Amino acid sequence: MSRKTNNTSKVDYRLLDKKRIGDFLESLRGKNLTVKQIENTMEKLFKMGDQVIPTCISKLKDGDEELTPLLCYALQYADDFSIIDPLINILLTKGIPDETKTRILGVLADYGVDISQLPLDNILKDLDKMASNSMEKMLKDISEDIFFISYILDDFETFSKEIQLAYIKDLGETRDERAVLLLEVFARLSDLAIAGEAVRQLGRIKKPRALSSLKVLFGEFSDSGLGSIIDREIRKLRMLGVPETDADYSIKVEPYKTIVSSMDGLGSRAIWFSWRHPEKRMKLCTVNLLINVTEGIKDCWTIPEITVKDFNSTLMELKKGAEVIEDYEYAVDLVKDALKRNEEKAVPVPSSLAFWRMFFKKGDFTPKKYSVLLPEPYDITDEKYKETEIDGYKLLDHPEFKDWFVAHPRVYDYAEEYLLIGEKYKNRKSYLIKLRKLNQEFIKELIVPEKEKLKRMLELTWDFLMRKGCREKADMVLKVLNNLDRIPLSENPFIQRITAESIRVALNNMKKGFDMRVNPDAFD
């Protein structure tokens, strides 16, 4: 009897949770939330228990078109692949509005589902009408808020190349002037086939704005493989009698603050650009880039709208945990350097940057290596060598170097060997000999191949510290840099400290149940 009561109680609590979650979602109906408010709302929502996802899915089945965008955002935020099957079931359910189904398709695409493999003809009542309505709605959204393009690019990146090309052709077929800005953005993507198709579709829109857009693109890409395609479409529109215009369609923005962080042990750093919002007072728009010394621009996060107060509050929190510099020109030089790495390594630039680069001055996105002018190396006397050793070992005590350790699955193998040596060799002399050998193997395998990258990281860190006015720390970095080629890495105190820190971090992670060998993606 007692058991039955407990089961009933459990069900009752679940129903109460669902009601509480449903009421919370209803309270958001009709509210125009900012990005930060949406993020805060999601955090609050997902603290309400394990019934959040079932409640969102249940409400989607109701076909409530007003709440659908919020429900779909919540399911994307959940990052839970268990939602895929229930959402596909909703798609196959009769009576659900096409608008709701289209939103669900967007969520599934975000989870990596290949939408082209779904029976769209059966899912949507009128596929052609839905596509037409969707295109019209998108163009209307862009004309009302240019930042909507940033979201389109996020979705576009998940499409197969075939669908991307079809999407661009559909835009050109509209012959609609509102499609010009989006096509111009697509023309700035790294993939030449995609960019070329966007240029050709611009040539199908016989409007002065399309001609103006092509002229702007030619100014940026005349020396690239795209230049001849742009030139041909410009001549075509002129031959068709499309008039030239002096209208300036560029986005007018005023830079607010630009933040450059120090570098981590992977050779990555964050650069945060912000501008006064072009249309809303006391609001900013921002883009945060993750750049790497060898791979270039790796990732891009954007906030189309944030209050000045929220931005500065976030910046204050950032400064508490990271070393930063505020300098726009320095940041642009680093971005150019990163773009050069992207170019050399053939690493695609994040798609959303094709939109955000329009906020920068002409030339700010021209790939160019950033050269650090280091002082001439100097000879270290015997009496100064001991001091240099100490400086090299202590460098990792400073906040700019707190993350300088090797993050690689092999480190965890070495960490296990370290533990075995401690258990097996109780004699101090034998223990130290084995430990020294282990460290030498570690350095040979994991650090020696990365020596040039490490030198570049030290160069850029020296430059960062000099710009920050930290001359004493910069001098320590210079000593370490000078020593990299003078003594074997296995005997370099700085390298020995990196080795020790790497093994220490791996041991600490294993104690907490984290192991890069099992799930390396969790450490990205």
PDB file of N, CA and C in Angstrom, residues 210-289:
ATOM      1  N   ALA A 210      21.792  46.365 -56.613  1.00  0.00           N
ATOM      2  CA  ALA A 210      22.559  45.164 -56.955  1.00  0.00           C
ATOM      3  C   ALA A 210      23.856  45.558 -57.664  1.00  0.00           C
ATOM      4  N   LEU A 211      23.780  46.530 -58.564  1.00  0.00           N
ATOM      5  CA  LEU A 211      24.975  47.010 -59.267  1.00  0.00           C
ATOM      6  C   LEU A 211      25.954  47.640 -58.271  1.00  0.00           C
ATOM      7  N   SER A 212      25.431  48.433 -57.346  1.00  0.00           N
ATOM      8  CA  SER A 212      26.267  49.065 -56.323  1.00  0.00           C
ATOM      9  C   SER A 212      26.970  48.004 -55.463  1.00  0.00           C
ATOM     10  N   SER A 213      26.221  46.950 -55.121  1.00  0.00           N
ATOM     11  CA  SER A 213      26.770  45.868 -54.305  1.00  0.00           C
ATOM     12  C   SER A 213      27.909  45.158 -55.032  1.00  0.00           C
ATOM     13  N   LEU A 214      27.722  44.903 -56.332  1.00  0.00           N
ATOM     14  CA  LEU A 214      28.749  44.244 -57.126  1.00  0.00           C
ATOM     15  C   LEU A 214      30.016  45.107 -57.210  1.00  0.00           C
ATOM     16  N   LYS A 215      29.839  46.427 -57.306  1.00  0.00           N
ATOM     17  CA  LYS A 215      30.992  47.334 -57.367  1.00  0.00           C
ATOM     18  C   LYS A 215      31.776  47.311 -56.057  1.00  0.00           C
ATOM     19  N   VAL A 216      31.046  47.239 -54.950  1.00  0.00           N
ATOM     20  CA  VAL A 216      31.700  47.145 -53.636  1.00  0.00           C
ATOM     21  C   VAL A 216      32.506  45.848 -53.547  1.00  0.00           C
ATOM     22  N   LEU A 217      31.888  44.755 -53.990  1.00  0.00           N
ATOM     23  CA  LEU A 217      32.566  43.449 -53.954  1.00  0.00           C
ATOM     24  C   LEU A 217      33.800  43.444 -54.855  1.00  0.00           C
ATOM     25  N   PHE A 218      33.698  44.109 -56.008  1.00  0.00           N
ATOM     26  CA  PHE A 218      34.848  44.151 -56.910  1.00  0.00           C
ATOM     27  C   PHE A 218      36.020  44.888 -56.260  1.00  0.00           C
ATOM     28  N   GLY A 219      35.711  45.921 -55.482  1.00  0.00           N
ATOM     29  CA  GLY A 219      36.757  46.655 -54.760  1.00  0.00           C
ATOM     30  C   GLY A 219      37.470  45.784 -53.738  1.00  0.00           C
ATOM     31  N   GLU A 220      36.768  44.781 -53.229  1.00  0.00           N
ATOM     32  CA  GLU A 220      37.352  43.893 -52.209  1.00  0.00           C
ATOM     33  C   GLU A 220      38.049  42.678 -52.819  1.00  0.00           C
ATOM     34  N   PHE A 221      37.521  42.171 -53.955  1.00  0.00           N
ATOM     35  CA  PHE A 221      37.986  40.877 -54.472  1.00  0.00           C
ATOM     36  C   PHE A 221      38.516  40.932 -55.900  1.00  0.00           C
ATOM     37  N   SER A 222      38.877  42.110 -56.401  1.00  0.00           N
ATOM     38  CA  SER A 222      39.315  42.235 -57.798  1.00  0.00           C
ATOM     39  C   SER A 222      40.542  41.381 -58.103  1.00  0.00           C
ATOM     40  N   ASP A 223      41.396  41.169 -57.096  1.00  0.00           N
ATOM     41  CA  ASP A 223      42.625  40.391 -57.321  1.00  0.00           C
ATOM     42  C   ASP A 223      42.461  38.900 -57.051  1.00  0.00           C
ATOM     43  N   SER A 224      41.259  38.475 -56.694  1.00  0.00           N
ATOM     44  CA  SER A 224      41.039  37.062 -56.373  1.00  0.00           C
ATOM     45  C   SER A 224      40.350  36.356 -57.534  1.00  0.00           C
ATOM     46  N   GLY A 225      40.120  35.052 -57.365  1.00  0.00           N
ATOM     47  CA  GLY A 225      39.427  34.276 -58.392  1.00  0.00           C
ATOM     48  C   GLY A 225      38.001  34.744 -58.604  1.00  0.00           C
ATOM     49  N   LEU A 226      37.462  35.471 -57.642  1.00  0.00           N
ATOM     50  CA  LEU A 226      36.084  35.964 -57.732  1.00  0.00           C
ATOM     51  C   LEU A 226      35.996  37.214 -58.606  1.00  0.00           C
ATOM     52  N   GLY A 227      37.127  37.911 -58.775  1.00  0.00           N
ATOM     53  CA  GLY A 227      37.129  39.203 -59.461  1.00  0.00           C
ATOM     54  C   GLY A 227      36.548  39.158 -60.861  1.00  0.00           C
ATOM     55  N   SER A 228      36.923  38.154 -61.659  1.00  0.00           N
ATOM     56  CA  SER A 228      36.440  38.082 -63.046  1.00  0.00           C
ATOM     57  C   SER A 228      34.939  37.829 -63.102  1.00  0.00           C
ATOM     58  N   ILE A 229      34.412  37.047 -62.149  1.00  0.00           N
ATOM     59  CA  ILE A 229      32.961  36.769 -62.115  1.00  0.00           C
ATOM     60  C   ILE A 229      32.207  38.055 -61.786  1.00  0.00           C
ATOM     61  N   ILE A 230      32.721  38.811 -60.808  1.00  0.00           N
ATOM     62  CA  ILE A 230      32.067  40.074 -60.412  1.00  0.00           C
ATOM     63  C   ILE A 230      32.086  41.053 -61.583  1.00  0.00           C
ATOM     64  N   ASP A 231      33.243  41.158 -62.246  1.00  0.00           N
ATOM     65  CA  ASP A 231      33.389  42.090 -63.369  1.00  0.00           C
ATOM     66  C   ASP A 231      32.383  41.765 -64.475  1.00  0.00           C
ATOM     67  N   ARG A 232      32.202  40.469 -64.754  1.00  0.00           N
ATOM     68  CA  ARG A 232      31.262  40.062 -65.800  1.00  0.00           C
ATOM     69  C   ARG A 232      29.826  40.467 -65.446  1.00  0.00           C
ATOM     70  N   GLU A 233      29.441  40.281 -64.180  1.00  0.00           N
ATOM     71  CA  GLU A 233      28.066  40.615 -63.775  1.00  0.00           C
ATOM     72  C   GLU A 233      27.847  42.129 -63.756  1.00  0.00           C
ATOM     73  N   ILE A 234      28.893  42.895 -63.437  1.00  0.00           N
ATOM     74  CA  ILE A 234      28.780  44.357 -63.485  1.00  0.00           C
ATOM     75  C   ILE A 234      28.534  44.807 -64.923  1.00  0.00           C
ATOM     76  N   ARG A 235      29.333  44.280 -65.858  1.00  0.00           N
ATOM     77  CA  ARG A 235      29.178  44.659 -67.270  1.00  0.00           C
ATOM     78  C   ARG A 235      27.813  44.235 -67.810  1.00  0.00           C
ATOM     79  N   LYS A 236      27.312  43.097 -67.339  1.00  0.00           N
ATOM     80  CA  LYS A 236      26.008  42.606 -67.793  1.00  0.00           C
ATOM     81  C   LYS A 236      24.886  43.561 -67.365  1.00  0.00           C
ATOM     82  N   LEU A 237      24.905  43.972 -66.090  1.00  0.00           N
ATOM     83  CA  LEU A 237      23.863  44.885 -65.603  1.00  0.00           C
ATOM     84  C   LEU A 237      23.940  46.241 -66.297  1.00  0.00           C
ATOM     85  N   ARG A 238      25.162  46.715 -66.558  1.00  0.00           N
ATOM     86  CA  ARG A 238      25.301  47.997 -67.270  1.00  0.00           C
ATOM     87  C   ARG A 238      24.753  47.884 -68.688  1.00  0.00           C
ATOM     88  N   MET A 239      25.007  46.765 -69.363  1.00  0.00           N
ATOM     89  CA  MET A 239      24.500  46.562 -70.724  1.00  0.00           C
ATOM     90  C   MET A 239      22.976  46.503 -70.737  1.00  0.00           C
ATOM     91  N   LEU A 240      22.392  46.008 -69.636  1.00  0.00           N
ATOM     92  CA  LEU A 240      20.925  45.924 -69.529  1.00  0.00           C
ATOM     93  C   LEU A 240      20.297  47.264 -69.154  1.00  0.00           C
ATOM     94  N   GLY A 241      21.156  48.290 -68.990  1.00  0.00           N
ATOM     95  CA  GLY A 241      20.646  49.637 -68.726  1.00  0.00           C
ATOM     96  C   GLY A 241      20.348  49.928 -67.266  1.00  0.00           C
ATOM     97  N   VAL A 242      20.849  49.097 -66.357  1.00  0.00           N
ATOM     98  CA  VAL A 242      20.630  49.376 -64.925  1.00  0.00           C
ATOM     99  C   VAL A 242      21.419  50.625 -64.564  1.00  0.00           C
ATOM    100  N   PRO A 243      20.744  51.652 -64.041  1.00  0.00           N
ATOM    101  CA  PRO A 243      21.437  52.926 -63.758  1.00  0.00           C
ATOM    102  C   PRO A 243      22.396  52.829 -62.566  1.00  0.00           C
ATOM    103  N   GLU A 244      23.483  53.601 -62.638  1.00  0.00           N
ATOM    104  CA  GLU A 244      24.410  53.720 -61.510  1.00  0.00           C
ATOM    105  C   GLU A 244      23.742  54.567 -60.429  1.00  0.00           C
ATOM    106  N   THR A 245      24.166  54.404 -59.198  1.00  0.00           N
ATOM    107  CA  THR A 245      23.621  55.209 -58.101  1.00  0.00           C
ATOM    108  C   THR A 245      24.740  55.657 -57.179  1.00  0.00           C
ATOM    109  N   ASP A 246      24.572  56.849 -56.631  1.00  0.00           N
ATOM    110  CA  ASP A 246      25.539  57.370 -55.659  1.00  0.00           C
ATOM    111  C   ASP A 246      25.121  57.046 -54.227  1.00  0.00           C
ATOM    112  N   ALA A 247      24.013  56.349 -54.091  1.00  0.00           N
ATOM    113  CA  ALA A 247      23.523  56.020 -52.745  1.00  0.00           C
ATOM    114  C   ALA A 247      24.547  55.164 -51.996  1.00  0.00           C
ATOM    115  N   ASP A 248      24.699  55.448 -50.723  1.00  0.00           N
ATOM    116  CA  ASP A 248      25.650  54.714 -49.873  1.00  0.00           C
ATOM    117  C   ASP A 248      24.865  53.691 -49.049  1.00  0.00           C
ATOM    118  N   TYR A 249      25.043  52.408 -49.361  1.00  0.00           N
ATOM    119  CA  TYR A 249      24.305  51.354 -48.664  1.00  0.00           C
ATOM    120  C   TYR A 249      25.120  50.725 -47.528  1.00  0.00           C
ATOM    121  N   SER A 250      26.297  51.258 -47.255  1.00  0.00           N
ATOM    122  CA  SER A 250      27.153  50.666 -46.219  1.00  0.00           C
ATOM    123  C   SER A 250      26.530  50.846 -44.832  1.00  0.00           C
ATOM    124  N   ILE A 251      26.910  49.953 -43.925  1.00  0.00           N
ATOM    125  CA  ILE A 251      26.399  50.013 -42.547  1.00  0.00           C
ATOM    126  C   ILE A 251      27.236  51.010 -41.753  1.00  0.00           C
ATOM    127  N   LYS A 252      26.606  52.024 -41.207  1.00  0.00           N
ATOM    128  CA  LYS A 252      27.308  53.073 -40.456  1.00  0.00           C
ATOM    129  C   LYS A 252      27.328  52.703 -38.967  1.00  0.00           C
ATOM    130  N   VAL A 253      28.511  52.411 -38.469  1.00  0.00           N
ATOM    131  CA  VAL A 253      28.638  52.077 -37.046  1.00  0.00           C
ATOM    132  C   VAL A 253      29.844  52.804 -36.445  1.00  0.00           C
ATOM    133  N   GLU A 254      29.751  53.046 -35.151  1.00  0.00           N
ATOM    134  CA  GLU A 254      30.836  53.699 -34.413  1.00  0.00           C
ATOM    135  C   GLU A 254      31.439  52.684 -33.434  1.00  0.00           C
ATOM    136  N   PRO A 255      32.748  52.398 -33.552  1.00  0.00           N
ATOM    137  CA  PRO A 255      33.368  51.453 -32.611  1.00  0.00           C
ATOM    138  C   PRO A 255      33.193  51.918 -31.168  1.00  0.00           C
ATOM    139  N   TYR A 256      32.929  50.965 -30.283  1.00  0.00           N
ATOM    140  CA  TYR A 256      32.773  51.287 -28.857  1.00  0.00           C
ATOM    141  C   TYR A 256      34.034  50.849 -28.097  1.00  0.00           C
ATOM    142  N   LYS A 257      34.186  49.582 -27.838  1.00  0.00           N
ATOM    143  CA  LYS A 257      35.390  49.071 -27.183  1.00  0.00           C
ATOM    144  C   LYS A 257      35.843  47.795 -27.891  1.00  0.00           C
ATOM    145  N   THR A 258      37.146  47.603 -27.930  1.00  0.00           N
ATOM    146  CA  THR A 258      37.715  46.395 -28.531  1.00  0.00           C
ATOM    147  C   THR A 258      38.671  45.765 -27.530  1.00  0.00           C
ATOM    148  N   ILE A 259      38.477  44.485 -27.248  1.00  0.00           N
ATOM    149  CA  ILE A 259      39.219  43.799 -26.195  1.00  0.00           C
ATOM    150  C   ILE A 259      40.059  42.672 -26.795  1.00  0.00           C
ATOM    151  N   VAL A 260      41.329  42.631 -26.417  1.00  0.00           N
ATOM    152  CA  VAL A 260      42.227  41.541 -26.813  1.00  0.00           C
ATOM    153  C   VAL A 260      42.669  40.817 -25.548  1.00  0.00           C
ATOM    154  N   SER A 261      42.463  39.501 -25.502  1.00  0.00           N
ATOM    155  CA  SER A 261      42.862  38.735 -24.315  1.00  0.00           C
ATOM    156  C   SER A 261      44.287  38.215 -24.469  1.00  0.00           C
ATOM    157  N   SER A 262      44.853  37.751 -23.371  1.00  0.00           N
ATOM    158  CA  SER A 262      46.149  37.067 -23.430  1.00  0.00           C
ATOM    159  C   SER A 262      45.939  35.694 -24.080  1.00  0.00           C
ATOM    160  N   MET A 263      47.024  34.981 -24.323  1.00  0.00           N
ATOM    161  CA  MET A 263      46.974  33.720 -25.063  1.00  0.00           C
ATOM    162  C   MET A 263      46.970  32.521 -24.117  1.00  0.00           C
ATOM    163  N   ASP A 264      46.242  31.467 -24.487  1.00  0.00           N
ATOM    164  CA  ASP A 264      46.261  30.256 -23.659  1.00  0.00           C
ATOM    165  C   ASP A 264      47.325  29.284 -24.186  1.00  0.00           C
ATOM    166  N   GLY A 265      47.420  28.129 -23.541  1.00  0.00           N
ATOM    167  CA  GLY A 265      48.456  27.161 -23.887  1.00  0.00           C
ATOM    168  C   GLY A 265      48.266  26.478 -25.226  1.00  0.00           C
ATOM    169  N   LEU A 266      47.092  26.657 -25.850  1.00  0.00           N
ATOM    170  CA  LEU A 266      46.847  26.097 -27.181  1.00  0.00           C
ATOM    171  C   LEU A 266      47.207  27.086 -28.283  1.00  0.00           C
ATOM    172  N   GLY A 267      47.617  28.295 -27.849  1.00  0.00           N
ATOM    173  CA  GLY A 267      47.931  29.335 -28.823  1.00  0.00           C
ATOM    174  C   GLY A 267      46.702  30.092 -29.283  1.00  0.00           C
ATOM    175  N   SER A 268      45.647  30.060 -28.481  1.00  0.00           N
ATOM    176  CA  SER A 268      44.398  30.738 -28.840  1.00  0.00           C
ATOM    177  C   SER A 268      44.161  31.940 -27.934  1.00  0.00           C
ATOM    178  N   ARG A 269      43.454  32.914 -28.463  1.00  0.00           N
ATOM    179  CA  ARG A 269      43.051  34.077 -27.668  1.00  0.00           C
ATOM    180  C   ARG A 269      41.725  34.600 -28.214  1.00  0.00           C
ATOM    181  N   ALA A 270      41.042  35.388 -27.407  1.00  0.00           N
ATOM    182  CA  ALA A 270      39.751  35.964 -27.812  1.00  0.00           C
ATOM    183  C   ALA A 270      39.939  37.441 -28.154  1.00  0.00           C
ATOM    184  N   ILE A 271      39.235  37.877 -29.187  1.00  0.00           N
ATOM    185  CA  ILE A 271      39.197  39.298 -29.544  1.00  0.00           C
ATOM    186  C   ILE A 271      37.731  39.698 -29.623  1.00  0.00           C
ATOM    187  N   TRP A 272      37.384  40.720 -28.863  1.00  0.00           N
ATOM    188  CA  TRP A 272      35.974  41.120 -28.728  1.00  0.00           C
ATOM    189  C   TRP A 272      35.797  42.526 -29.274  1.00  0.00           C
ATOM    190  N   PHE A 273      35.098  42.643 -30.406  1.00  0.00           N
ATOM    191  CA  PHE A 273      34.796  43.940 -31.012  1.00  0.00           C
ATOM    192  C   PHE A 273      33.366  44.350 -30.625  1.00  0.00           C
ATOM    193  N   SER A 274      33.177  45.634 -30.384  1.00  0.00           N
ATOM    194  CA  SER A 274      31.820  46.131 -30.125  1.00  0.00           C
ATOM    195  C   SER A 274      31.637  47.482 -30.805  1.00  0.00           C
ATOM    196  N   TRP A 275      30.393  47.736 -31.228  1.00  0.00           N
ATOM    197  CA  TRP A 275      30.054  48.992 -31.895  1.00  0.00           C
ATOM    198  C   TRP A 275      28.742  49.524 -31.319  1.00  0.00           C
ATOM    199  N   ARG A 276      28.557  50.816 -31.426  1.00  0.00           N
ATOM    200  CA  ARG A 276      27.243  51.389 -31.122  1.00  0.00           C
ATOM    201  C   ARG A 276      26.242  50.805 -32.113  1.00  0.00           C
ATOM    202  N   HIS A 277      25.096  50.379 -31.610  1.00  0.00           N
ATOM    203  CA  HIS A 277      24.084  49.794 -32.489  1.00  0.00           C
ATOM    204  C   HIS A 277      23.646  50.840 -33.518  1.00  0.00           C
ATOM    205  N   PRO A 278      23.587  50.474 -34.809  1.00  0.00           N
ATOM    206  CA  PRO A 278      23.270  51.469 -35.845  1.00  0.00           C
ATOM    207  C   PRO A 278      21.850  52.017 -35.774  1.00  0.00           C
ATOM    208  N   GLU A 279      20.959  51.352 -35.029  1.00  0.00           N
ATOM    209  CA  GLU A 279      19.555  51.781 -35.027  1.00  0.00           C
ATOM    210  C   GLU A 279      18.971  52.022 -33.639  1.00  0.00           C
ATOM    211  N   LYS A 280      19.623  51.505 -32.582  1.00  0.00           N
ATOM    212  CA  LYS A 280      19.023  51.600 -31.243  1.00  0.00           C
ATOM    213  C   LYS A 280      19.959  52.303 -30.256  1.00  0.00           C
ATOM    214  N   ARG A 281      19.452  53.342 -29.627  1.00  0.00           N
ATOM    215  CA  ARG A 281      20.245  54.102 -28.646  1.00  0.00           C
ATOM    216  C   ARG A 281      20.535  53.252 -27.419  1.00  0.00           C
ATOM    217  N   MET A 282      21.689  53.489 -26.823  1.00  0.00           N
ATOM    218  CA  MET A 282      22.126  52.791 -25.611  1.00  0.00           C
ATOM    219  C   MET A 282      22.245  51.276 -25.794  1.00  0.00           C
ATOM    220  N   LYS A 283      22.350  50.863 -27.051  1.00  0.00           N
ATOM    221  CA  LYS A 283      22.549  49.441 -27.338  1.00  0.00           C
ATOM    222  C   LYS A 283      23.847  49.276 -28.146  1.00  0.00           C
ATOM    223  N   LEU A 284      24.438  48.118 -28.016  1.00  0.00           N
ATOM    224  CA  LEU A 284      25.653  47.786 -28.747  1.00  0.00           C
ATOM    225  C   LEU A 284      25.424  46.507 -29.545  1.00  0.00           C
ATOM    226  N   CYS A 285      26.270  46.280 -30.544  1.00  0.00           N
ATOM    227  CA  CYS A 285      26.317  44.980 -31.226  1.00  0.00           C
ATOM    228  C   CYS A 285      27.774  44.513 -31.145  1.00  0.00           C
ATOM    229  N   THR A 286      27.994  43.225 -30.955  1.00  0.00           N
ATOM    230  CA  THR A 286      29.347  42.741 -30.715  1.00  0.00           C
ATOM    231  C   THR A 286      29.638  41.439 -31.461  1.00  0.00           C
ATOM    232  N   VAL A 287      30.923  41.232 -31.734  1.00  0.00           N
ATOM    233  CA  VAL A 287      31.386  39.967 -32.299  1.00  0.00           C
ATOM    234  C   VAL A 287      32.652  39.559 -31.554  1.00  0.00           C
ATOM    235  N   ASN A 288      32.687  38.289 -31.164  1.00  0.00           N
ATOM    236  CA  ASN A 288      33.819  37.750 -30.410  1.00  0.00           C
ATOM    237  C   ASN A 288      34.500  36.687 -31.259  1.00  0.00           C
ATOM    238  N   LEU A 289      35.778  36.882 -31.550  1.00  0.00           N
ATOM    239  CA  LEU A 289      36.522  35.946 -32.387  1.00  0.00           C
ATOM    240  C   LEU A 289      37.497  35.128 -31.550  1.00  0.00           C
TER     241      LEU A 289
END
